[in-house]
C-alpha cells in the first residue's frame, strides 16, 4: 500500500519525528545509562514536510531551550547541543537574538531574577507547532487533520504594549487553567523529561493537544473544524 505524508497527499519518502529529534539530547551529552532518544514518535512524511523544515526545527529548539520554563535536562541541552551549534554559526545567533532586551522576572519564591527577552517570529513558531500537532493527530487517529488550528503557549509574553502587565497576568492565569483542565487525561511519551503530551477529543470536529517540553514549557493546540 502506498504511504502518503501525514501533512499532504504526496508520497512519503521518510519518517518525521514528532516532535523534532533535535529536541532530545544525544547520549554523548547525557550521564552514562540515560537515553532520551528511545522509542521516539515518527510519522510518514514527504521531503517538503520533513528535511526541508530543518531550520524551523532548529528555531523551535532555540526558543524552548531559551525559555525560563524547564528542568535540568533543558539546561544541559542548552549548555551542550545548542551552544555547540551557535559557536559553529554565529550569524544564526544574531538572527535569534534580534531585538533582545534585558528584563527582570519574579521567581516562584518571590525573588527578582535578571533575564532577557527577544522577539519571536510567531508565524514561524506556529508553523512548526502545527506540524507537531498534525503529527500527533495522525499518529493517534490515522487521519489527516484539514480543519482549523489555534495555538497557546505559556512561555510567550507581551513585552512591548502599554498594557503588558495585565496581558501577561491573563496569559499566566489561562496557562494555569489549561494545565488543570488536562490533569486527569492520559499522558503519552516515553521520554517525559523532554516531551510529553495529552489529548482531548470533543467529537470528530474538535480536539485539543496539550504538549509539555522539558517539564515546563507548555503548548496547547486547538483543532476545530470551524476555527
CSV table of C-alpha atoms in Angstrom, one decimal:
chain,number,residue,atom,x,y,z
A,1,UNK,CA,0.0,0.0,0.0
A,2,UNK,CA,1.3,3.4,-1.0
A,3,UNK,CA,2.1,5.6,2.1
A,4,UNK,CA,1.4,9.3,1.9
A,5,UNK,CA,2.7,12.2,4.0
A,6,UNK,CA,1.0,13.0,7.3
A,7,UNK,CA,0.5,16.6,6.1
A,8,UNK,CA,-0.4,16.2,2.4
A,9,UNK,CA,-1.1,13.6,-0.3
A,10,UNK,CA,2.5,13.4,-1.6
A,11,UNK,CA,4.2,10.0,-1.4
A,12,UNK,CA,6.1,9.5,1.9
A,13,UNK,CA,9.8,9.4,1.5
A,14,UNK,CA,11.0,9.3,5.1
A,15,UNK,CA,9.8,9.2,8.7
A,16,UNK,CA,9.3,12.5,10.5
A,17,UNK,CA,10.0,12.7,14.3
A,18,UNK,CA,7.2,14.3,16.4
A,19,UNK,CA,8.5,16.5,17.9
A,20,UNK,CA,11.7,17.1,16.0
A,21,UNK,CA,14.6,14.7,17.1
A,22,UNK,CA,16.9,17.6,17.8
A,23,UNK,CA,14.8,18.4,20.9
A,24,UNK,CA,16.1,15.2,22.5
A,25,UNK,CA,19.7,15.2,23.9
A,26,UNK,CA,22.2,13.0,22.3
A,27,UNK,CA,23.7,10.2,24.5
A,28,UNK,CA,27.1,11.8,24.4
A,29,UNK,CA,25.7,14.8,26.3
A,30,UNK,CA,24.0,12.6,29.0
A,31,UNK,CA,25.2,10.8,32.1
A,32,UNK,CA,26.0,7.1,31.4
A,33,UNK,CA,22.9,4.9,31.1
A,34,UNK,CA,20.5,7.7,30.1
A,35,UNK,CA,18.8,7.6,26.7
A,36,UNK,CA,16.2,10.2,25.8
A,37,UNK,CA,16.1,9.1,22.1
A,38,UNK,CA,14.4,5.8,22.6
A,39,UNK,CA,11.0,5.0,21.2
A,40,UNK,CA,10.6,8.4,19.6
A,41,UNK,CA,7.3,9.1,17.8
A,42,UNK,CA,7.5,9.1,14.0
A,43,UNK,CA,5.0,9.5,11.1
A,44,UNK,CA,5.4,9.1,7.3
A,45,UNK,CA,6.5,12.3,5.6
A,46,UNK,CA,7.3,13.8,2.2
A,47,UNK,CA,10.6,15.7,1.8
A,48,UNK,CA,8.9,19.1,2.0
A,49,UNK,CA,7.4,18.4,5.4
A,50,UNK,CA,10.5,16.8,6.9
A,51,UNK,CA,14.0,17.6,5.8
A,52,UNK,CA,13.1,21.0,4.2
A,53,UNK,CA,11.9,22.4,7.5
A,54,UNK,CA,15.1,21.5,9.5
A,55,UNK,CA,15.9,25.2,10.0
A,56,UNK,CA,12.4,25.7,11.6
A,57,UNK,CA,13.1,22.7,13.9
A,58,UNK,CA,16.3,24.4,15.0
A,59,UNK,CA,14.4,27.6,15.6
A,60,UNK,CA,11.9,25.7,17.8
A,61,UNK,CA,14.9,24.2,19.7
A,62,UNK,CA,16.4,27.6,20.4
A,63,UNK,CA,13.1,29.0,21.7
A,64,UNK,CA,12.4,26.1,24.0
A,65,UNK,CA,15.9,26.0,25.4
A,66,UNK,CA,16.0,29.8,25.9
A,67,UNK,CA,12.7,29.9,27.8
A,68,UNK,CA,12.6,30.4,31.6
A,69,UNK,CA,10.4,27.3,32.0
A,70,UNK,CA,12.1,23.9,32.1
A,71,UNK,CA,14.1,21.4,34.0
A,72,UNK,CA,17.8,20.5,34.4
A,73,UNK,CA,17.7,18.4,31.2
A,74,UNK,CA,16.7,21.5,29.3
A,75,UNK,CA,19.7,23.4,30.8
A,76,UNK,CA,22.1,20.6,30.0
A,77,UNK,CA,20.8,20.5,26.4
A,78,UNK,CA,21.3,24.3,26.2
A,79,UNK,CA,24.9,24.1,27.5
A,80,UNK,CA,25.9,21.3,25.2
A,81,UNK,CA,24.0,20.9,21.9
A,82,UNK,CA,22.8,24.5,21.5
A,83,UNK,CA,26.0,26.2,22.4
A,84,UNK,CA,28.0,23.9,20.1
A,85,UNK,CA,25.6,24.8,17.2
A,86,UNK,CA,25.7,28.5,17.9
A,87,UNK,CA,29.5,28.6,18.1
A,88,UNK,CA,29.7,27.0,14.6
A,89,UNK,CA,27.3,29.5,13.2
A,90,UNK,CA,27.5,32.8,15.0
A,91,UNK,CA,25.3,34.5,12.4
A,92,UNK,CA,22.4,32.3,13.5
A,93,UNK,CA,22.8,33.6,17.0
A,94,UNK,CA,22.5,37.2,15.7
A,95,UNK,CA,19.2,36.3,14.0
A,96,UNK,CA,17.8,34.5,17.0
A,97,UNK,CA,18.7,37.3,19.4
A,98,UNK,CA,17.4,40.2,17.3
A,99,UNK,CA,15.8,42.9,19.4
A,100,UNK,CA,17.0,41.3,22.6
A,101,UNK,CA,16.4,43.4,25.8
A,102,UNK,CA,17.1,42.8,29.5
A,103,UNK,CA,14.2,42.1,31.8
A,104,UNK,CA,13.6,41.4,35.4
A,105,UNK,CA,11.5,38.4,36.4
A,106,UNK,CA,9.9,37.3,39.7
A,107,UNK,CA,10.7,33.7,40.7
A,108,UNK,CA,8.3,31.3,42.4
A,109,UNK,CA,9.7,32.2,45.8
A,110,UNK,CA,9.2,35.9,45.1
A,111,UNK,CA,12.8,36.8,44.3
A,112,UNK,CA,13.7,39.1,41.4
A,113,UNK,CA,15.9,37.4,38.8
A,114,UNK,CA,17.6,39.0,35.8
A,115,UNK,CA,16.8,37.7,32.3
A,116,UNK,CA,16.4,38.7,28.7
A,117,UNK,CA,13.6,38.8,26.2
A,118,UNK,CA,13.6,38.7,22.4
A,119,UNK,CA,11.1,39.0,19.6
A,120,UNK,CA,9.6,35.7,18.5
A,121,UNK,CA,8.9,35.0,14.8
A,122,UNK,CA,5.3,34.0,15.6
A,123,UNK,CA,4.3,32.7,12.1
A,124,UNK,CA,7.4,30.5,12.0
A,125,UNK,CA,6.8,29.3,15.6
A,126,UNK,CA,3.2,28.5,14.8
A,127,UNK,CA,4.1,26.6,11.7
A,128,UNK,CA,6.5,24.2,13.4
A,129,UNK,CA,4.0,23.7,16.2
A,130,UNK,CA,1.3,23.0,13.7
A,131,UNK,CA,3.5,20.2,12.1
A,132,UNK,CA,3.8,18.6,15.6
A,133,UNK,CA,0.1,18.8,16.2
A,134,UNK,CA,-0.7,17.3,12.8
A,135,UNK,CA,1.8,14.5,13.5
A,136,UNK,CA,0.3,13.6,16.9
A,137,UNK,CA,-3.2,13.7,15.5
A,138,UNK,CA,-2.2,11.4,12.6
A,139,UNK,CA,-0.4,9.0,15.0
A,140,UNK,CA,-3.4,8.6,17.2
A,141,UNK,CA,-6.3,8.6,14.7
A,142,UNK,CA,-4.6,7.6,11.5
A,143,UNK,CA,-6.3,10.5,9.8
A,144,UNK,CA,-5.0,13.8,8.4
A,145,UNK,CA,-6.4,17.0,10.0
A,146,UNK,CA,-7.7,19.5,7.5
A,147,UNK,CA,-9.6,21.9,9.8
A,148,UNK,CA,-8.6,24.9,11.7
A,149,UNK,CA,-5.6,25.4,14.1
A,150,UNK,CA,-5.0,27.6,17.1
A,151,UNK,CA,-2.1,27.7,19.5
A,152,UNK,CA,-1.4,29.0,23.0
A,153,UNK,CA,2.0,28.9,24.7
A,154,UNK,CA,2.7,29.6,28.4
A,155,UNK,CA,6.2,30.9,27.6
A,156,UNK,CA,5.3,33.7,25.3
A,157,UNK,CA,4.6,37.1,26.9
A,158,UNK,CA,4.0,40.7,25.8
A,159,UNK,CA,7.0,43.0,26.4
A,160,UNK,CA,6.0,46.0,24.3
A,161,UNK,CA,2.4,47.1,24.8
A,162,UNK,CA,1.3,49.7,27.4
A,163,UNK,CA,-0.9,47.0,29.0
A,164,UNK,CA,1.8,44.3,29.0
A,165,UNK,CA,1.4,43.6,32.8
A,166,UNK,CA,-2.3,43.0,32.5
A,167,UNK,CA,-1.9,40.9,29.4
A,168,UNK,CA,0.8,38.7,30.9
A,169,UNK,CA,-1.2,38.2,34.0
A,170,UNK,CA,-4.0,36.9,31.9
A,171,UNK,CA,-1.6,34.6,30.0
A,172,UNK,CA,-0.4,33.1,33.2
A,173,UNK,CA,-3.9,32.6,34.5
A,174,UNK,CA,-5.1,31.0,31.3
A,175,UNK,CA,-2.0,28.7,31.3
A,176,UNK,CA,-2.8,27.5,34.8
A,177,UNK,CA,-6.4,26.9,33.9
A,178,UNK,CA,-5.4,24.8,30.8
A,179,UNK,CA,-2.9,22.7,32.9
A,180,UNK,CA,-5.7,22.0,35.4
A,181,UNK,CA,-8.1,21.0,32.7
A,182,UNK,CA,-5.8,18.3,31.4
A,183,UNK,CA,-4.8,16.9,34.9
A,184,UNK,CA,-6.9,13.7,34.5
A,185,UNK,CA,-6.1,13.0,30.9
A,186,UNK,CA,-3.7,10.2,30.0
A,187,UNK,CA,-0.1,11.2,29.4
A,188,UNK,CA,1.8,10.0,26.3
A,189,UNK,CA,5.5,10.0,25.5
A,190,UNK,CA,8.2,7.7,26.8
A,191,UNK,CA,10.7,10.5,27.4
A,192,UNK,CA,8.7,12.7,29.7
A,193,UNK,CA,11.7,14.7,30.9
A,194,UNK,CA,11.9,16.1,27.4
A,195,UNK,CA,8.5,15.8,25.9
A,196,UNK,CA,5.0,14.5,26.8
A,197,UNK,CA,1.5,15.2,25.6
A,198,UNK,CA,-2.2,14.8,26.4
A,199,UNK,CA,-5.2,14.6,24.2
A,200,UNK,CA,-8.8,15.6,24.5
A,201,UNK,CA,-11.5,14.8,21.9
A,202,UNK,CA,-14.8,16.6,21.8
A,203,UNK,CA,-16.0,14.7,18.7
A,204,UNK,CA,-14.9,14.4,15.1
A,205,UNK,CA,-14.6,18.2,14.7
A,206,UNK,CA,-13.0,19.3,17.9
A,207,UNK,CA,-9.7,18.2,19.5
A,208,UNK,CA,-7.1,19.6,21.9
A,209,UNK,CA,-3.5,18.6,22.3
A,210,UNK,CA,-1.5,19.7,25.4
A,211,UNK,CA,2.2,19.4,24.9
A,212,UNK,CA,4.9,19.8,27.6
A,213,UNK,CA,8.6,20.3,26.8
A,214,UNK,CA,11.3,19.9,29.5
A,215,UNK,CA,8.6,19.6,32.2
A,216,UNK,CA,7.9,23.3,32.0
A,217,UNK,CA,7.1,24.9,28.6
A,218,UNK,CA,3.5,24.1,27.7
A,219,UNK,CA,1.9,24.5,24.3
A,220,UNK,CA,-1.8,23.9,23.8
A,221,UNK,CA,-3.2,23.4,20.3
A,222,UNK,CA,-6.9,23.5,19.4
A,223,UNK,CA,-8.1,21.7,16.3
A,224,UNK,CA,-11.6,22.8,15.3
A,225,UNK,CA,-13.3,22.5,12.0
A,226,UNK,CA,-15.0,25.9,12.5
A,227,UNK,CA,-11.9,27.8,13.6
